Structure formats: C-alpha cells, structure tokens
Short mmCIF file of C-alpha atoms and ligand atoms in Angstrom, two decimals:
data_model
loop_
_atom_site.label_atom_id
_atom_site.label_comp_id
_atom_site.label_asym_id
_atom_site.label_seq_id
_atom_site.Cartn_x
_atom_site.Cartn_y
_atom_site.Cartn_z
CA UNK A 665 -0.63 -44.33 -60.69
CA UNK A 666 0.37 -40.62 -60.96
CA UNK A 667 -0.84 -38.90 -63.91
CA UNK A 668 2.18 -37.64 -66.19
CA UNK A 669 0.43 -34.25 -66.56
CA UNK A 670 0.51 -33.19 -63.00
CA UNK A 671 3.21 -30.51 -62.26
CA UNK A 672 5.84 -30.89 -59.37
CA UNK A 673 4.02 -28.52 -57.25
CA UNK A 674 0.63 -30.50 -57.47
CA UNK A 675 2.67 -33.33 -56.20
CA UNK A 676 4.28 -31.27 -53.51
CA UNK A 677 0.80 -30.25 -52.40
CA UNK A 678 -0.14 -33.91 -52.03
CA UNK A 679 2.73 -34.31 -49.65
CA UNK A 680 2.12 -31.22 -47.48
CA UNK A 681 0.66 -33.25 -44.35
CA UNK A 682 2.48 -36.45 -44.81
CA UNK A 683 4.83 -37.43 -42.06
CA UNK A 684 7.57 -38.39 -44.66
CA UNK A 685 7.34 -35.52 -47.05
CA UNK A 686 10.67 -35.34 -48.74
CA UNK A 687 9.11 -33.71 -51.89
CA UNK A 688 9.30 -29.93 -51.80
CA UNK A 689 12.42 -27.93 -51.50
CA UNK A 690 11.03 -25.66 -48.80
CA UNK A 691 12.84 -25.58 -45.42
CA UNK A 692 11.10 -28.07 -42.96
CA UNK A 693 14.00 -28.97 -40.50
CA UNK A 694 13.99 -28.18 -36.94
CA UNK A 695 14.86 -24.60 -35.87
CA UNK A 696 18.21 -24.10 -34.33
CA UNK A 697 18.64 -22.51 -30.82
CA UNK A 698 19.39 -19.23 -32.44
CA UNK A 699 16.46 -19.29 -34.75
CA UNK A 700 14.32 -20.43 -31.80
CA UNK A 701 15.21 -17.40 -29.89
CA UNK A 702 14.22 -15.25 -32.70
CA UNK A 703 10.84 -16.95 -32.83
CA UNK A 704 10.46 -16.57 -29.10
CA UNK A 705 10.77 -12.65 -29.57
CA UNK A 706 8.20 -12.51 -32.44
CA UNK A 707 5.87 -10.27 -30.54
CA UNK A 708 8.64 -7.68 -29.91
CA UNK A 709 9.73 -7.93 -33.58
CA UNK A 710 6.05 -7.43 -34.62
CA UNK A 711 5.85 -4.30 -32.64
CA UNK A 712 9.15 -2.95 -33.84
CA UNK A 713 8.24 -3.68 -37.44
CA UNK A 714 4.98 -1.80 -36.93
CA UNK A 715 6.81 1.47 -35.90
CA UNK A 716 9.73 1.56 -38.38
CA UNK A 717 9.55 3.06 -41.86
CA UNK A 718 9.15 0.34 -44.42
CA UNK A 719 11.76 1.51 -46.64
CA UNK A 720 14.33 1.33 -43.71
CA UNK A 721 13.17 -2.31 -42.90
CA UNK A 722 13.32 -3.25 -46.55
CA UNK A 723 16.89 -1.81 -46.99
CA UNK A 724 18.27 -3.42 -43.86
CA UNK A 725 16.65 -6.66 -44.68
CA UNK A 726 18.04 -6.74 -48.22
CA UNK A 727 21.39 -5.65 -47.10
CA UNK A 728 21.65 -8.28 -44.34
CA UNK A 729 20.54 -11.14 -46.73
CA UNK A 730 22.80 -9.99 -49.68
CA UNK A 731 25.80 -9.64 -47.59
CA UNK A 732 25.33 -13.14 -45.88
CA UNK A 733 25.68 -14.67 -49.22
CA UNK A 734 28.66 -12.46 -50.37
CA UNK A 735 26.52 -10.15 -52.71
CA UNK A 736 27.98 -6.73 -51.82
CA UNK A 737 27.40 -4.95 -55.08
CA UNK A 738 23.66 -5.83 -55.29
CA UNK A 739 21.84 -2.75 -56.87
CA UNK A 740 20.74 -0.14 -54.31
CA UNK A 741 18.61 2.98 -55.09
CA UNK A 742 15.20 3.40 -56.46
CA UNK A 743 13.20 0.05 -56.97
CA UNK A 744 16.50 -1.67 -57.98
CA UNK A 745 15.44 -4.66 -55.60
CA UNK A 746 11.74 -5.52 -55.38
CA UNK A 747 10.33 -7.63 -52.54
CA UNK A 748 7.90 -10.23 -53.51
CA UNK A 749 5.83 -12.79 -51.73
CA UNK A 750 7.72 -15.61 -53.14
CA UNK A 751 10.36 -16.16 -55.90
CA UNK A 752 7.60 -17.55 -58.13
CA UNK A 753 5.72 -14.21 -57.80
CA UNK A 754 9.12 -12.44 -58.95
CA UNK A 755 9.14 -14.97 -61.80
CA UNK A 756 5.79 -14.06 -62.98
CA UNK A 757 6.62 -10.43 -63.00
CA UNK A 758 9.77 -11.14 -65.05
CA UNK A 759 7.90 -13.30 -67.50
CA UNK A 760 5.19 -10.63 -68.00
CA UNK A 761 7.99 -8.10 -68.35
CA UNK A 762 9.88 -10.01 -70.94
CA UNK A 763 6.90 -10.79 -73.21
CA UNK A 764 6.51 -7.05 -73.96
CA UNK A 765 9.75 -7.09 -75.97
CA UNK A 766 10.60 -10.96 -76.51
CA UNK A 767 8.98 -13.96 -77.89
CA UNK A 768 11.50 -16.65 -76.77
CA UNK A 769 13.58 -17.48 -73.79
CA UNK A 770 16.69 -19.82 -73.60
CA UNK A 771 16.14 -21.79 -70.52
CA UNK A 772 18.55 -24.17 -68.54
CA UNK A 773 17.46 -27.84 -68.85
CA UNK A 774 16.59 -29.59 -66.59
CA UNK A 775 15.14 -27.25 -63.95
CA UNK A 776 12.20 -26.97 -61.63
CA UNK A 777 8.98 -27.01 -63.93
CA UNK A 778 7.18 -24.10 -62.55
CA UNK A 779 9.79 -21.97 -64.28
CA UNK A 780 8.96 -23.16 -67.83
CA UNK A 781 5.32 -23.27 -66.90
CA UNK A 782 5.36 -19.51 -65.81
CA UNK A 783 7.37 -18.54 -68.98
CA UNK A 784 5.04 -20.57 -71.36
CA UNK A 785 2.08 -19.30 -69.45
CA UNK A 786 2.62 -15.66 -70.75
CA UNK A 787 3.18 -17.04 -74.31
CA UNK A 788 7.07 -17.24 -74.47
CA UNK A 789 8.57 -19.92 -76.57
CA UNK A 790 11.36 -21.84 -74.78
CA UNK A 791 14.66 -23.04 -76.07
CA UNK A 792 16.46 -25.64 -73.78
CA UNK A 793 19.99 -24.83 -72.88
CA UNK A 794 21.55 -28.02 -71.83
CA UNK A 795 24.03 -27.94 -68.58
CA UNK A 796 27.07 -29.04 -70.34
CA UNK A 797 27.12 -26.21 -73.16
CA UNK A 798 25.93 -23.76 -70.44
CA UNK A 799 28.97 -24.57 -68.26
CA UNK A 800 31.76 -25.43 -70.74
CA UNK A 801 32.99 -24.75 -74.19
CA UNK A 802 31.82 -21.69 -76.42
CA UNK A 803 29.79 -19.49 -74.27
CA UNK A 804 27.89 -18.47 -77.31
CA UNK A 805 26.24 -21.84 -77.44
CA UNK A 806 24.67 -20.91 -73.94
CA UNK A 807 22.75 -18.05 -75.66
CA UNK A 808 20.43 -19.48 -78.42
CA UNK A 809 19.86 -17.48 -81.52
CA UNK A 810 16.59 -15.63 -81.59
CA UNK A 811 15.98 -15.41 -77.76
CA UNK A 812 15.30 -12.20 -75.88
CA UNK A 813 16.50 -13.70 -72.39
CA UNK A 814 18.62 -16.48 -71.23
CA UNK A 815 17.20 -17.86 -67.80
CA UNK A 816 19.67 -19.87 -65.70
CA UNK A 817 19.06 -21.51 -62.33
CA UNK A 818 22.28 -21.51 -60.33
CA UNK A 819 22.83 -23.65 -58.22
CA UNK A 820 20.51 -25.58 -60.47
CA UNK A 821 17.54 -27.55 -59.23
CA UNK A 822 17.79 -30.62 -59.03
CA UNK A 823 21.30 -31.04 -60.08
CA UNK A 824 23.04 -28.61 -57.79
CA UNK A 825 25.34 -27.34 -60.51
CA UNK A 826 26.85 -23.85 -59.99
CA UNK A 827 27.55 -21.36 -62.66
CA UNK A 828 31.26 -20.15 -61.86
CA UNK A 829 32.21 -16.42 -61.72
CA UNK A 830 34.37 -16.93 -64.86
CA UNK A 831 31.56 -18.60 -66.79
CA UNK A 832 28.87 -15.99 -65.67
CA UNK A 833 31.24 -13.34 -67.15
CA UNK A 834 31.61 -15.06 -70.31
CA UNK A 835 28.02 -15.80 -70.86
CA UNK A 836 27.13 -12.24 -69.64
CA UNK A 837 29.52 -10.82 -72.38
CA UNK A 838 27.66 -12.90 -75.11
CA UNK A 839 24.29 -11.42 -73.70
CA UNK A 840 25.71 -7.97 -73.81
CA UNK A 841 26.95 -8.36 -77.54
CA UNK A 842 23.59 -9.77 -78.54
CA UNK A 843 21.46 -7.37 -76.29
CA UNK A 844 19.91 -10.34 -74.61
CA UNK A 845 18.63 -10.16 -70.98
CA UNK A 846 20.48 -12.56 -68.67
CA UNK A 847 18.18 -13.77 -65.92
CA UNK A 848 19.46 -15.82 -62.81
CA UNK A 849 17.32 -17.68 -60.35
CA UNK A 850 19.73 -18.12 -57.30
CA UNK A 851 17.10 -19.61 -54.92
CA UNK A 852 19.50 -22.32 -53.76
CA UNK A 853 22.66 -20.40 -53.47
CA UNK A 854 22.56 -20.26 -49.77
CA UNK A 855 23.60 -23.87 -49.57
CA UNK A 856 26.64 -23.57 -51.61
CA UNK A 857 29.66 -21.18 -50.81
CA UNK A 858 30.76 -21.67 -54.57
CA UNK A 859 27.77 -19.53 -55.27
CA UNK A 860 28.75 -16.92 -52.82
CA UNK A 861 31.01 -14.91 -55.22
CA UNK A 862 29.70 -11.42 -56.02
CA UNK A 863 27.36 -12.11 -58.96
CA UNK A 864 26.21 -8.44 -59.05
CA UNK A 865 29.78 -7.27 -59.50
CA UNK A 866 30.38 -9.70 -62.37
CA UNK A 867 27.00 -8.67 -63.98
CA UNK A 868 27.52 -5.01 -63.52
CA UNK A 869 31.24 -5.37 -65.06
CA UNK A 870 29.67 -7.07 -68.12
CA UNK A 871 27.42 -4.21 -68.98
CA UNK A 872 24.61 -6.65 -70.06
CA UNK A 873 21.02 -6.29 -69.21
CA UNK A 874 20.45 -8.51 -66.16
CA UNK A 875 17.77 -9.82 -63.64
CA UNK A 876 18.52 -11.84 -60.50
CA UNK A 877 15.71 -13.60 -58.51
CA UNK A 878 16.67 -14.51 -54.88
CA UNK A 879 14.71 -16.53 -52.31
CA UNK A 880 14.79 -16.62 -48.46
CA UNK A 881 12.32 -19.51 -48.42
CA UNK A 882 14.60 -22.39 -49.09
CA UNK A 883 17.04 -21.68 -46.17
CA UNK A 884 15.11 -21.32 -43.02
CA UNK A 885 12.13 -23.13 -41.56
CA UNK A 886 10.05 -20.04 -41.13
CA UNK A 887 6.60 -21.72 -42.17
CA UNK A 888 7.00 -20.16 -45.52
CA UNK A 889 7.26 -16.63 -43.99
CA UNK A 890 9.74 -15.55 -46.65
CA UNK A 891 10.48 -13.12 -49.48
CA UNK A 892 11.49 -13.49 -53.22
CA UNK A 893 13.74 -10.74 -54.15
CA UNK A 894 13.74 -9.32 -57.93
CA UNK A 895 16.87 -7.46 -58.63
CA UNK A 896 17.50 -5.83 -62.01
CA UNK A 897 20.09 -3.84 -63.79
CA UNK A 898 19.44 -0.03 -64.32
CA UNK A 899 19.69 -0.62 -68.12
CA UNK A 900 17.19 -3.42 -68.13
CA UNK A 901 14.66 -1.52 -70.39
CA UNK A 902 11.69 -3.68 -69.16
CA UNK A 903 8.52 -2.53 -67.41
CA UNK A 904 9.44 -4.40 -64.23
CA UNK A 905 8.28 -1.77 -61.56
CA UNK A 906 5.03 -1.17 -63.45
CA UNK A 907 4.14 -4.85 -63.67
CA UNK A 908 5.30 -5.34 -59.99
CA UNK A 909 2.66 -2.72 -59.12
CA UNK A 910 -0.05 -4.67 -61.05
CA UNK A 911 0.57 -7.57 -58.71
CA UNK A 912 1.46 -6.18 -55.23
CA UNK A 913 2.07 -3.06 -53.08
CA UNK A 914 4.87 -4.83 -51.05
CA UNK A 915 5.59 -7.48 -48.53
CA UNK A 916 4.93 -7.44 -44.84
CA UNK A 917 7.39 -5.37 -42.88
CA UNK A 918 7.15 -8.13 -40.20
CA UNK A 919 8.44 -10.73 -42.76
CA UNK A 920 11.28 -8.32 -43.70
CA UNK A 921 12.23 -8.05 -40.07
CA UNK A 922 12.22 -11.85 -39.73
CA UNK A 923 14.56 -12.18 -42.81
CA UNK A 924 16.81 -9.77 -41.20
CA UNK A 925 17.07 -11.54 -37.93
CA UNK A 926 17.41 -15.05 -39.50
CA UNK A 927 20.23 -13.62 -41.90
CA UNK A 928 22.05 -12.18 -38.99
CA UNK A 929 21.72 -15.53 -37.00
CA UNK A 930 23.09 -17.22 -40.31
CA UNK A 931 26.02 -14.89 -40.57
CA UNK A 932 26.93 -15.62 -36.91
CA UNK A 933 27.40 -19.34 -37.58
CA UNK A 934 24.15 -20.40 -38.62
CA UNK A 935 24.77 -20.76 -42.29
CA UNK A 936 27.64 -23.03 -41.90
CA UNK A 937 25.82 -25.11 -39.27
CA UNK A 938 22.98 -25.46 -41.94
CA UNK A 939 25.65 -26.61 -44.63
CA UNK A 940 26.72 -29.34 -42.32
CA UNK A 941 23.15 -30.28 -41.51
CA UNK A 942 22.29 -30.63 -45.18
CA UNK A 943 25.65 -32.56 -45.89
CA UNK A 944 24.59 -35.00 -43.15
CA UNK A 945 21.26 -35.32 -44.69
CA UNK A 946 22.84 -36.20 -48.05
CA UNK A 947 25.08 -38.69 -46.40
CA UNK A 948 22.16 -40.50 -44.73
CA UNK A 949 20.46 -40.85 -48.22
CA UNK A 950 23.70 -42.15 -49.85
CA UNK A 951 24.36 -44.35 -46.97
CA UNK A 952 21.05 -45.94 -46.80
CA UNK A 953 20.58 -46.32 -50.62
CA UNK A 954 24.26 -46.64 -51.81
CA UNK A 955 24.47 -50.54 -52.00
CA UNK A 956 21.03 -50.99 -53.62
CA UNK A 957 21.70 -52.73 -57.04
CA UNK A 958 21.23 -50.06 -59.86
CA UNK A 959 21.02 -46.96 -57.72
CA UNK A 960 23.50 -44.22 -58.25
CA UNK A 961 23.71 -40.52 -57.33
CA UNK A 962 24.15 -38.37 -60.51
CA UNK A 963 25.06 -35.17 -58.72
CA UNK A 964 28.14 -36.30 -56.57
CA UNK A 965 29.30 -32.57 -56.15
CA UNK A 966 25.98 -31.20 -55.29
CA UNK A 967 25.53 -29.24 -51.92
CA UNK A 968 21.95 -27.89 -52.24
CA UNK A 969 19.18 -29.15 -50.17
CA UNK A 970 17.90 -31.82 -52.56
CA UNK A 971 19.40 -34.94 -53.91
CA UNK A 972 18.74 -36.93 -57.09
CA UNK A 973 18.74 -40.66 -56.86
CA UNK A 974 19.22 -42.50 -60.19
CA UNK A 975 16.97 -45.60 -60.00
CA UNK A 976 18.83 -47.59 -62.89
CA UNK A 977 16.23 -49.39 -65.01
CA UNK A 978 13.35 -48.60 -62.61
CA UNK A 979 10.54 -46.09 -63.60
CA UNK A 980 10.28 -43.17 -61.22
CA UNK A 981 6.45 -43.26 -61.62
CA UNK A 982 6.31 -46.92 -60.45
CA UNK A 983 8.38 -46.13 -57.47
CA UNK A 984 6.63 -43.00 -56.68
CA UNK A 985 3.32 -44.96 -56.53
CA UNK A 986 4.86 -47.52 -54.20
CA UNK A 987 6.28 -44.81 -51.96
CA UNK A 988 2.73 -43.08 -52.11
CA UNK A 989 1.17 -46.33 -50.80
CA UNK A 990 3.65 -46.03 -47.74
CA UNK A 991 2.74 -42.42 -47.31
CA UNK A 992 6.29 -41.33 -48.33
CA UNK A 993 6.54 -38.60 -50.91
CA UNK A 994 9.52 -37.74 -53.06
CA UNK A 995 9.56 -36.07 -56.51
CA UNK A 996 9.90 -37.83 -59.87
CA UNK A 997 12.39 -36.18 -62.06
CA UNK A 998 10.48 -36.44 -65.24
CA UNK A 999 8.81 -32.89 -64.92
CA UNK A 1000 12.21 -31.24 -64.27
CA UNK A 1001 13.19 -32.40 -67.88
CA UNK A 1002 10.55 -29.95 -69.26
CA UNK A 1003 11.86 -30.25 -72.95
CA UNK A 1004 12.48 -33.96 -72.93
CA UNK A 1005 10.58 -35.66 -69.93
CA UNK A 1006 11.74 -39.18 -70.72
CA UNK A 1007 15.21 -38.31 -69.63
CA UNK A 1008 13.94 -37.73 -66.19
CA UNK A 1009 11.89 -41.10 -65.99
CA UNK A 1010 14.56 -43.07 -64.12
CA UNK A 1011 15.41 -40.85 -61.25
CA UNK A 1012 13.81 -39.35 -58.10
CA UNK A 1013 14.55 -36.06 -56.16
CA UNK A 1014 14.72 -36.31 -52.29
CA UNK A 1015 14.48 -33.10 -50.19
CA UNK A 1016 17.22 -32.76 -47.54
CA UNK A 1017 15.89 -29.63 -45.62
CA UNK A 1018 14.17 -32.07 -43.26
CA UNK A 1019 14.79 -33.52 -39.67
CA UNK A 1020 17.35 -36.41 -40.19
CA UNK A 1021 15.02 -38.91 -38.64
CA UNK A 1022 12.60 -38.24 -41.43
CA UNK A 1023 15.17 -38.58 -44.18
CA UNK A 1024 16.42 -41.69 -42.84
CA UNK A 1025 12.98 -43.02 -42.37
CA UNK A 1026 12.06 -42.00 -46.05
CA UNK A 1027 15.34 -43.47 -47.42
CA UNK A 1028 14.72 -46.84 -45.57
CA UNK A 1029 11.22 -47.01 -47.19
CA UNK A 1030 12.65 -46.24 -50.62
CA UNK A 1031 15.25 -48.88 -50.15
CA UNK A 1032 12.58 -51.46 -49.27
CA UNK A 1033 10.70 -50.51 -52.31
CA UNK A 1034 13.62 -50.68 -54.58
CA UNK A 1035 14.63 -53.94 -53.35
CA UNK A 1036 11.19 -55.35 -53.78
CA UNK A 1037 11.03 -53.97 -57.35
N1 EGV B 2076 5.39 -21.74 -56.81
C1 EGV B 2076 5.77 -22.96 -56.71
N2 EGV B 2076 5.58 -23.93 -57.58
N3 EGV B 2076 6.44 -23.35 -55.53
C2 EGV B 2076 7.01 -24.52 -55.41
C3 EGV B 2076 8.44 -24.43 -55.33
O1 EGV B 2076 8.92 -23.34 -54.41
C4 EGV B 2076 9.13 -25.60 -54.99
C5 EGV B 2076 10.68 -25.77 -55.41
O2 EGV B 2076 11.22 -25.00 -55.82
C6 EGV B 2076 11.25 -27.13 -55.15
O3 EGV B 2076 10.59 -28.03 -54.51
O4 EGV B 2076 12.42 -27.27 -55.56
#
C-alpha cells in the first residue's frame, strides 16, 4: 500500500526502471528521424559548443526555443532570462526570491505537488486558487487578498487547462493594481498551440511584475538533457540574479546547443508531429478504457502529455497498488490536490510521452485491474 505521505516525484523515482512507466511527465518516447540525426552529430555539436562564447550559445538557444512557441517578446538584455538545470531549480530560485518580500502565495489548485512543496519549503503560506475562478468570472478572485505572488501553471498539470490571452491580461491587470507578482509555469506549453500566443507581449503590456518558468524537458526525449528558463520583468524588484548566483554559475553550453537544434527540428515540422503523436497516445488510453464501467476522462479538451482517468468510486491508491504488483506505474491524483487531497482520491494520471506500445500495454493492464476491482 503506498503511503499517503510520499510525494509524486518519489513515486516517479520508483517507476524509473519499469518497463511500463507511465508516471513522470518527462519525455520518454522514441526519437524522430530528425532528432536521431541530431543525436548522431553529438560529437560535432560538443566540439562546436566548446569553441563558441557561452553568451552567444545561450542567446541563440533561448531565441530558437521561445520563437518556436510563439514567444517573440521574451525579455532580452542583461540577465532577463536565466538558464537553470531544470524548471524545479528555477522554481526554487523564485521561491527564495519571493520570501524576501512576501509571506503568502496564491497557487493554482490542483497542480504538480513539487510546486507547493518548494514554496512551503522556504516558509511561504499558500492560498489555493481554484481553476474555475482563475479562468472565469471576476479576475480579482484569481488574486487572493494578502498574497505577494499569484502562481499559475498554464497549461495546468494534470488538467491541461490553458490560460487565455484575454484572461492573462485581466489577471495581470489585477496584479499590477495590487503590486502582486504574477508567476507562470509554462512547462507544458509546447503541447498546446492555444498556449502559443505571446505571453510576454501580454505581460509587458500590463505593466505588472512578472516571472515565467519555461522547460524544455517535457518535449524531447533527450535523457533529461534539458534547461529550465527563468524569465522575469525588469521591474520585478526581487533578488533573482543574486539568488541564482547562490545556486549555479550556468548550464552546459552543450545542452544549450542541443536545445537549439531540437527546437529548430521542432520548428521544421517536429512539433506538429509531436502533437499528433501525443493525440494518438491519448486516443489509445481513451479507446482501451472508455467502456470500463465508472471510468471517465475529466479533461476532454486537454492536449498536454498527460491524461487524467477518473476511476468512479474506486480509490486511486488501491488501483495504484494493483498496478504496482503488475510493474505498471501511473500517478495517483491525490497529491496534485495539495490543498484538499481527498479530491484527487478517485483519479489517476497517465503519462503520454511514451512509445504507443507502452501506453497500450499499460492501459490494458489498468483495464484488467479496473474490471477485476
Ligand atoms: N523536480 C521534480 N520533482 N521533478 C519531477 C517533475 O518534473 C515531474 C513532472 O513535472 C510531472 O511528472 O508532471
């Protein structure tokens, strides 16, 4: 029986060497032909990276990645975009920066539990912001009283819900009026073209203080050779560069070069191929499980590389245990509901950035477990 006090990443670590690991949201699908050609050139890329000025490599990698995803107004200039080993490292730097001037953060609910864990870890108090008031109605209700920052994952994990350009502008306006930092985690935006409007243009136009955390690690199966990007407004008024320097000097120029080449390949058709690949994986899950009594899919409109499965009256912990016995690893949704865990007790999350054969096999095992429950 899994203990309810494990976090989602501890469950993902358990799954790492399993054949049927549909737990973590990292990219573990096969490489495309275009991506394989990049990997075949790694030795050349390594030598080039060793000879070029790091600032040039970093600028090119950032530009290629941001423009792939429609982010043409991302901040350029001194330190405005910091490269980190992972988006979670960027998250830790943001948390340490925020707590110098705030004691509370409004955080989207539900979302991946390492975000509330990192924020609580530096002593910040969290106020849940439910998806409905975040996306609809009076935007002032998306910015709880007394917080120094509102933190929104968009597209959200695990729901896939995307903050629209109009809604981003409305929430940013409230944040500006109240001098509240608006922070976005856009790690999953690569999967959903509805998240490819220029967020930076909207944020800059609002005049609010803002931070955006980007992640290359969810898109491409580069064995976690990735960067998390920490972009922030010039008027942020937080010691972000100083705290960054406490934690790292910079990321590998080799990884920056890899990101540039994978982003170029994505811009030349690779990204739309990836969207089709994930959509087919989602169709496999829904096809295999769709007629199981009590099962439903709470995020019909989601395009990100994970899919929630509602188990009806069945407990996700019980089902997780049965899958574990079969060496199949999904994620219980309990921990995503960091403010009200019980609301996640009847659903699982399936990772879709996997070979379709693995997704099908895992879904078939889950189907057998559910029919026997
Ligand atoms: N630092 C942590 N905990 N990394 C795990 C995180 O990347 C997994 C994730 O985001 C997902 O499975 O959705």
